[in-house]
PDB file of C-alpha atoms in Angstrom:
ATOM      1  CA  MET A 144     -32.065  61.103  78.695  1.00 49.00           C
ATOM      2  CA  ASP A 145     -34.307  59.021  76.720  1.00 55.00           C
ATOM      3  CA  LYS A 146     -34.190  61.662  74.111  1.00 58.00           C
ATOM      4  CA  SER A 147     -30.392  61.754  73.993  1.00 55.00           C
ATOM      5  CA  ASN A 148     -30.328  57.981  73.758  1.00 55.00           C
ATOM      6  CA  GLU A 149     -32.733  58.101  70.893  1.00 56.00           C
ATOM      7  CA  ASP A 150     -30.661  60.796  69.193  1.00 54.00           C
ATOM      8  CA  SER A 151     -27.472  58.763  69.485  1.00 53.00           C
ATOM      9  CA  GLN A 152     -29.199  55.664  68.128  1.00 54.00           C
ATOM     10  CA  SER A 153     -30.652  57.588  65.220  1.00 50.00           C
ATOM     11  CA  LYS A 154     -27.220  59.065  64.435  1.00 50.00           C
ATOM     12  CA  LYS A 155     -25.700  55.573  64.435  1.00 51.00           C
ATOM     13  CA  SER A 156     -28.386  54.228  62.131  1.00 48.00           C
ATOM     14  CA  VAL A 157     -27.912  57.223  59.866  1.00 44.00           C
ATOM     15  CA  GLN A 158     -24.158  56.617  59.712  1.00 46.00           C
ATOM     16  CA  VAL A 159     -24.609  52.950  58.871  1.00 46.00           C
ATOM     17  CA  ARG A 160     -27.184  53.727  56.224  1.00 49.00           C
ATOM     18  CA  SER A 161     -25.190  56.508  54.656  1.00 52.00           C
ATOM     19  CA  GLY A 162     -22.169  54.157  54.416  1.00 63.00           C
ATOM     20  CA  SER A 163     -19.475  54.128  56.947  1.00 82.00           C
ATOM     21  CA  PRO A 164     -15.932  53.944  55.680  1.00 82.00           C
ATOM     22  CA  LYS A 165     -15.690  50.375  56.991  1.00 86.00           C
ATOM     23  CA  ALA A 166     -18.768  49.235  55.040  1.00 85.00           C
ATOM     24  CA  LYS A 167     -17.498  50.972  51.882  1.00 87.00           C
ATOM     25  CA  GLY A 168     -14.138  49.177  52.229  1.00 87.00           C
ATOM     26  CA  ILE A 169     -15.827  45.784  52.534  1.00 91.00           C
ATOM     27  CA  LEU A 170     -18.034  46.517  49.528  1.00 90.00           C
ATOM     28  CA  ILE A 171     -15.049  47.639  47.420  1.00 91.00           C
ATOM     29  CA  THR A 172     -13.106  44.524  48.475  1.00 92.00           C
ATOM     30  CA  ILE A 173     -16.011  42.274  47.464  1.00 93.00           C
ATOM     31  CA  VAL A 174     -16.350  43.994  44.073  1.00 92.00           C
ATOM     32  CA  ILE A 175     -12.598  43.738  43.415  1.00 93.00           C
ATOM     33  CA  ALA A 176     -12.596  40.054  44.444  1.00 91.00           C
ATOM     34  CA  LEU A 177     -15.527  39.326  42.087  1.00 93.00           C
ATOM     35  CA  VAL A 178     -13.793  41.121  39.210  1.00 93.00           C
ATOM     36  CA  LEU A 179     -10.572  39.203  39.871  1.00 93.00           C
ATOM     37  CA  LEU A 180     -12.401  35.871  40.093  1.00 93.00           C
ATOM     38  CA  SER A 181     -14.263  36.616  36.858  1.00 93.00           C
ATOM     39  CA  GLY A 182     -10.999  37.534  35.141  1.00 93.00           C
ATOM     40  CA  ILE A 183      -9.292  34.368  36.348  1.00 94.00           C
ATOM     41  CA  PHE A 184     -12.284  32.257  35.240  1.00 94.00           C
ATOM     42  CA  ILE A 185     -12.304  33.801  31.752  1.00 95.00           C
ATOM     43  CA  TRP A 186      -8.512  33.435  31.413  1.00 94.00           C
ATOM     44  CA  LYS A 187      -8.600  29.764  32.473  1.00 94.00           C
ATOM     45  CA  THR A 188     -11.536  29.033  30.136  1.00 94.00           C
ATOM     46  CA  ILE A 189      -9.597  30.489  27.195  1.00 95.00           C
ATOM     47  CA  GLU A 190      -6.490  28.541  28.214  1.00 94.00           C
ATOM     48  CA  ILE A 191      -8.431  25.250  28.492  1.00 95.00           C
ATOM     49  CA  ASN A 192     -10.052  25.784  25.075  1.00 94.00           C
ATOM     50  CA  SER A 193      -6.634  26.467  23.569  1.00 94.00           C
ATOM     51  CA  LEU A 194      -5.246  23.273  25.116  1.00 94.00           C
ATOM     52  CA  LYS A 195      -8.198  21.275  23.777  1.00 94.00           C
ATOM     53  CA  LYS A 196      -7.633  22.626  20.263  1.00 95.00           C
ATOM     54  CA  ASN A 197      -3.909  21.828  20.437  1.00 94.00           C
ATOM     55  CA  ALA A 198      -4.631  18.327  21.732  1.00 93.00           C
ATOM     56  CA  ALA A 199      -7.114  17.717  18.910  1.00 92.00           C
ATOM     57  CA  LYS A 200      -4.549  18.894  16.326  1.00 94.00           C
ATOM     58  CA  ASP A 201      -1.857  16.676  17.867  1.00 92.00           C
ATOM     59  CA  ARG A 202      -4.202  13.696  17.885  1.00 91.00           C
ATOM     60  CA  GLN A 203      -5.115  14.283  14.228  1.00 90.00           C
ATOM     61  CA  THR A 204      -1.440  14.532  13.277  1.00 91.00           C
ATOM     62  CA  LEU A 205      -0.564  11.340  15.158  1.00 90.00           C
ATOM     63  CA  THR A 206      -3.503   9.499  13.588  1.00 87.00           C
ATOM     64  CA  GLU A 207      -2.430  10.567  10.094  1.00 87.00           C
ATOM     65  CA  GLN A 208       1.165   9.509  10.792  1.00 89.00           C
ATOM     66  CA  ALA A 209       0.044   6.135  12.131  1.00 87.00           C
ATOM     67  CA  ASN A 210      -2.215   5.549   9.112  1.00 84.00           C
ATOM     68  CA  THR A 211       0.643   6.435   6.765  1.00 86.00           C
ATOM     69  CA  GLN A 212       2.939   4.001   8.542  1.00 88.00           C
ATOM     70  CA  ILE A 213       0.292   1.268   8.366  1.00 86.00           C
ATOM     71  CA  VAL A 214      -0.033   1.744   4.591  1.00 85.00           C
ATOM     72  CA  GLN A 215       3.758   1.792   4.193  1.00 88.00           C
ATOM     73  CA  SER A 216       3.964  -1.439   6.169  1.00 89.00           C
ATOM     74  CA  HIS A 217       1.449  -3.092   3.816  1.00 87.00           C
ATOM     75  CA  GLU A 218       3.442  -1.818   0.834  1.00 89.00           C
ATOM     76  CA  ALA A 219       6.656  -3.308   2.215  1.00 90.00           C
ATOM     77  CA  HIS A 220       4.970  -6.649   2.894  1.00 91.00           C
ATOM     78  CA  LEU A 221       3.529  -6.802  -0.623  1.00 91.00           C
ATOM     79  CA  LYS A 222       6.966  -6.140  -2.098  1.00 91.00           C
ATOM     80  CA  LEU A 223       8.433  -8.909   0.046  1.00 91.00           C
ATOM     81  CA  LEU A 224       5.662 -11.258  -1.016  1.00 90.00           C
ATOM     82  CA  ALA A 225       6.246 -10.491  -4.707  1.00 90.00           C
ATOM     83  CA  LYS A 226       9.666 -12.140  -4.932  1.00 91.00           C
ATOM     84  CA  PRO A 227       8.798 -15.686  -3.856  1.00 93.00           C
ATOM     85  CA  PHE A 228       5.380 -15.534  -5.501  1.00 92.00           C
ATOM     86  CA  VAL A 229       6.890 -14.448  -8.832  1.00 93.00           C
ATOM     87  CA  TRP A 230       9.495 -17.215  -8.597  1.00 93.00           C
ATOM     88  CA  ALA A 231       6.822 -19.829  -7.990  1.00 92.00           C
ATOM     89  CA  ILE A 232       4.763 -18.544 -10.933  1.00 92.00           C
ATOM     90  CA  ARG A 233       7.890 -18.323 -13.104  1.00 92.00           C
ATOM     91  CA  THR A 234       8.715 -21.979 -12.478  1.00 91.00           C
ATOM     92  CA  GLU A 235       5.216 -23.112 -13.439  1.00 91.00           C
ATOM     93  CA  MET A 236       5.027 -20.809 -16.497  1.00 89.00           C
ATOM     94  CA  MET A 237       8.325 -22.122 -17.821  1.00 89.00           C
ATOM     95  CA  GLN A 238       6.891 -25.638 -17.574  1.00 90.00           C
ATOM     96  CA  GLY A 239       3.652 -24.504 -19.237  1.00 87.00           C
ATOM     97  CA  ASN A 240       1.646 -25.402 -16.131  1.00 88.00           C
ATOM     98  CA  ILE A 241      -0.937 -22.591 -16.016  1.00 89.00           C
ATOM     99  CA  SER A 242      -3.343 -24.700 -13.923  1.00 90.00           C
ATOM    100  CA  GLN A 243      -0.773 -24.664 -11.094  1.00 91.00           C
ATOM    101  CA  VAL A 244      -0.435 -20.877 -11.490  1.00 91.00           C
ATOM    102  CA  ASN A 245      -4.239 -20.640 -11.163  1.00 90.00           C
ATOM    103  CA  LEU A 246      -4.088 -22.749  -8.012  1.00 91.00           C
ATOM    104  CA  TYR A 247      -1.411 -20.494  -6.441  1.00 90.00           C
ATOM    105  CA  MET A 248      -3.395 -17.371  -7.278  1.00 92.00           C
ATOM    106  CA  ASN A 249      -6.723 -18.742  -6.065  1.00 90.00           C
ATOM    107  CA  GLU A 250      -5.167 -19.729  -2.748  1.00 90.00           C
ATOM    108  CA  MET A 251      -3.520 -16.322  -2.391  1.00 90.00           C
ATOM    109  CA  VAL A 252      -6.705 -14.371  -3.137  1.00 90.00           C
ATOM    110  CA  LYS A 253      -8.475 -16.282  -0.346  1.00 90.00           C
ATOM    111  CA  GLU A 254      -6.191 -14.494   2.083  1.00 89.00           C
ATOM    112  CA  LYS A 255      -7.610 -11.404   3.701  1.00 88.00           C
ATOM    113  CA  ASN A 256      -7.582  -8.131   1.707  1.00 90.00           C
ATOM    114  CA  PHE A 257      -6.447  -9.523  -1.671  1.00 92.00           C
ATOM    115  CA  GLN A 258      -8.955  -8.296  -4.269  1.00 91.00           C
ATOM    116  CA  SER A 259      -7.546  -9.790  -7.435  1.00 92.00           C
ATOM    117  CA  ILE A 260      -4.413 -11.371  -8.859  1.00 94.00           C
ATOM    118  CA  VAL A 261      -3.624 -11.500 -12.559  1.00 93.00           C
ATOM    119  CA  VAL A 262      -0.789 -12.921 -14.644  1.00 94.00           C
ATOM    120  CA  VAL A 263      -0.203 -11.308 -18.018  1.00 93.00           C
ATOM    121  CA  ASN A 264       1.971 -12.892 -20.708  1.00 91.00           C
ATOM    122  CA  ASP A 265       4.713 -11.061 -22.602  1.00 88.00           C
ATOM    123  CA  LYS A 266       2.209 -10.037 -25.304  1.00 90.00           C
ATOM    124  CA  GLY A 267      -0.033  -8.192 -22.829  1.00 89.00           C
ATOM    125  CA  VAL A 268      -2.791 -10.823 -22.696  1.00 92.00           C
ATOM    126  CA  ILE A 269      -4.191 -12.054 -19.379  1.00 92.00           C
ATOM    127  CA  VAL A 270      -3.355 -15.774 -19.156  1.00 92.00           C
ATOM    128  CA  SER A 271      -4.497 -16.335 -15.580  1.00 92.00           C
ATOM    129  CA  SER A 272      -6.796 -14.359 -13.311  1.00 91.00           C
ATOM    130  CA  THR A 273      -8.690 -14.871 -10.080  1.00 91.00           C
ATOM    131  CA  ASP A 274     -11.612 -13.330 -11.982  1.00 89.00           C
ATOM    132  CA  LYS A 275     -11.980 -15.854 -14.815  1.00 90.00           C
ATOM    133  CA  LYS A 276     -13.937 -13.475 -17.073  1.00 91.00           C
ATOM    134  CA  ASN A 277     -10.719 -11.445 -17.562  1.00 89.00           C
ATOM    135  CA  GLU A 278      -8.711 -14.355 -18.987  1.00 90.00           C
ATOM    136  CA  GLY A 279      -7.852 -13.986 -22.662  1.00 91.00           C
ATOM    137  CA  LYS A 280      -8.496 -10.217 -22.622  1.00 92.00           C
ATOM    138  CA  PRO A 281      -5.814  -7.576 -23.079  1.00 92.00           C
ATOM    139  CA  PHE A 282      -4.341  -6.227 -19.855  1.00 91.00           C
ATOM    140  CA  SER A 283      -5.447  -2.703 -20.810  1.00 87.00           C
ATOM    141  CA  THR A 284      -9.010  -3.685 -19.820  1.00 89.00           C
ATOM    142  CA  ILE A 285      -8.025  -3.775 -16.129  1.00 88.00           C
ATOM    143  CA  GLY A 286      -4.789  -1.772 -15.877  1.00 85.00           C
ATOM    144  CA  LYS A 287      -2.312   0.518 -17.584  1.00 84.00           C
ATOM    145  CA  SER A 288      -0.228  -1.046 -20.323  1.00 82.00           C
ATOM    146  CA  THR A 289       2.752   1.019 -19.107  1.00 83.00           C
ATOM    147  CA  ASP A 290       2.803  -1.235 -16.003  1.00 81.00           C
ATOM    148  CA  LEU A 291       3.850  -4.121 -18.261  1.00 84.00           C
ATOM    149  CA  ARG A 292       7.106  -2.440 -19.306  1.00 83.00           C
ATOM    150  CA  SER A 293       8.686  -1.950 -15.882  1.00 84.00           C
ATOM    151  CA  ASN A 294      11.576  -4.223 -14.955  1.00 86.00           C
ATOM    152  CA  GLY A 295      11.077  -3.834 -11.212  1.00 88.00           C
ATOM    153  CA  THR A 296       8.331  -4.334  -8.677  1.00 89.00           C
ATOM    154  CA  ASN A 297       6.121  -1.252  -8.597  1.00 89.00           C
ATOM    155  CA  LEU A 298       3.463  -0.231  -6.114  1.00 90.00           C
ATOM    156  CA  VAL A 299       0.771   2.356  -6.667  1.00 89.00           C
ATOM    157  CA  ASN A 300      -1.150   3.633  -3.665  1.00 87.00           C
ATOM    158  CA  LEU A 301      -4.742   4.588  -4.476  1.00 85.00           C
ATOM    159  CA  ASN A 302      -6.012   6.882  -1.680  1.00 81.00           C
ATOM    160  CA  ASP A 303      -4.463   4.747   1.088  1.00 76.00           C
ATOM    161  CA  SER A 304      -7.226   2.202   0.553  1.00 84.00           C
ATOM    162  CA  VAL A 305      -6.019   0.092  -2.389  1.00 90.00           C
ATOM    163  CA  LEU A 306      -2.497  -0.912  -3.357  1.00 92.00           C
ATOM    164  CA  VAL A 307      -1.755  -2.070  -6.890  1.00 92.00           C
ATOM    165  CA  MET A 308       1.465  -3.999  -7.369  1.00 92.00           C
ATOM    166  CA  THR A 309       3.055  -5.065 -10.625  1.00 92.00           C
ATOM    167  CA  SER A 310       6.143  -7.243 -10.853  1.00 93.00           C
ATOM    168  CA  PRO A 311       7.878  -8.719 -13.901  1.00 93.00           C
ATOM    169  CA  ILE A 312       8.102 -12.478 -14.329  1.00 92.00           C
ATOM    170  CA  MET A 313      11.472 -13.054 -15.965  1.00 90.00           C
ATOM    171  CA  GLY A 314      12.708 -16.185 -17.729  1.00 86.00           C
ATOM    172  CA  PHE A 315      16.348 -17.027 -18.353  1.00 84.00           C
ATOM    173  CA  ASN A 316      16.823 -14.384 -21.030  1.00 86.00           C
ATOM    174  CA  ASN A 317      13.365 -12.984 -21.716  1.00 87.00           C
ATOM    175  CA  ARG A 318      10.278 -11.656 -19.998  1.00 88.00           C
ATOM    176  CA  LEU A 319       7.593 -14.293 -19.490  1.00 90.00           C
ATOM    177  CA  GLY A 320       4.975 -11.886 -18.222  1.00 91.00           C
ATOM    178  CA  THR A 321       3.849  -9.645 -15.386  1.00 92.00           C
ATOM    179  CA  LEU A 322       2.185 -10.286 -12.040  1.00 94.00           C
ATOM    180  CA  TYR A 323      -0.580  -7.802 -11.151  1.00 94.00           C
ATOM    181  CA  VAL A 324      -1.968  -7.761  -7.591  1.00 94.00           C
ATOM    182  CA  LYS A 325      -4.743  -5.557  -6.266  1.00 93.00           C
ATOM    183  CA  TYR A 326      -4.741  -5.374  -2.463  1.00 93.00           C
ATOM    184  CA  SER A 327      -7.221  -3.611  -0.203  1.00 91.00           C
ATOM    185  CA  VAL A 328      -5.643  -1.893   2.799  1.00 86.00           C
ATOM    186  CA  PRO A 329      -7.778  -2.654   5.861  1.00 83.00           C
ATOM    187  CA  PRO A 330      -9.472   0.423   7.317  1.00 80.00           C
ATOM    188  CA  SER A 331      -7.742   1.888  10.331  1.00 74.00           C
ATOM    189  CA  SER A 332      -9.374   1.616  13.722  1.00 73.00           C
ATOM    190  CA  LEU A 333      -7.729   4.891  14.742  1.00 68.00           C
ATOM    191  CA  LYS A 334     -10.225   7.706  15.015  1.00 60.00           C
TER     192      LYS A 334
END
């Protein structure tokens, strides 16, 4: 009997070792589960990377749009500033009071982001400048002479970092000169 017991135990151990159908089913289930989990992990990783790329593109687009709107806002404010400033300069030029024009310009250039302000007479000569070494020189030394012919306020945007504004200073029936303003757009804090 001992021998039959031993034989039955050896048969059982042989069946377990050789792989019973139950053990094979568990092994196949584990392998399939691992493959599925790996597939889901890879799919989710790809999806997350795609979302990150899209978010980065959206952020870049929004930043560019915001920067453009900031520059456009500065342009609009400079144009609004031009009208009263030109009228004040016009009044003083008509009275021949260039020292008062210098005072207006020097006070204005003290404000943040103004680089330089120049007044050019109708002959194209700089009569007043916040940089005194330019006075008496032709306007062509600092700007384009075509800017002196325009009858409206013009703005030129140089790489979204510097705005150049020109505006005519008109008398009763003639042109007294041109106002030239160079304004530095503050750098954006958007990154």
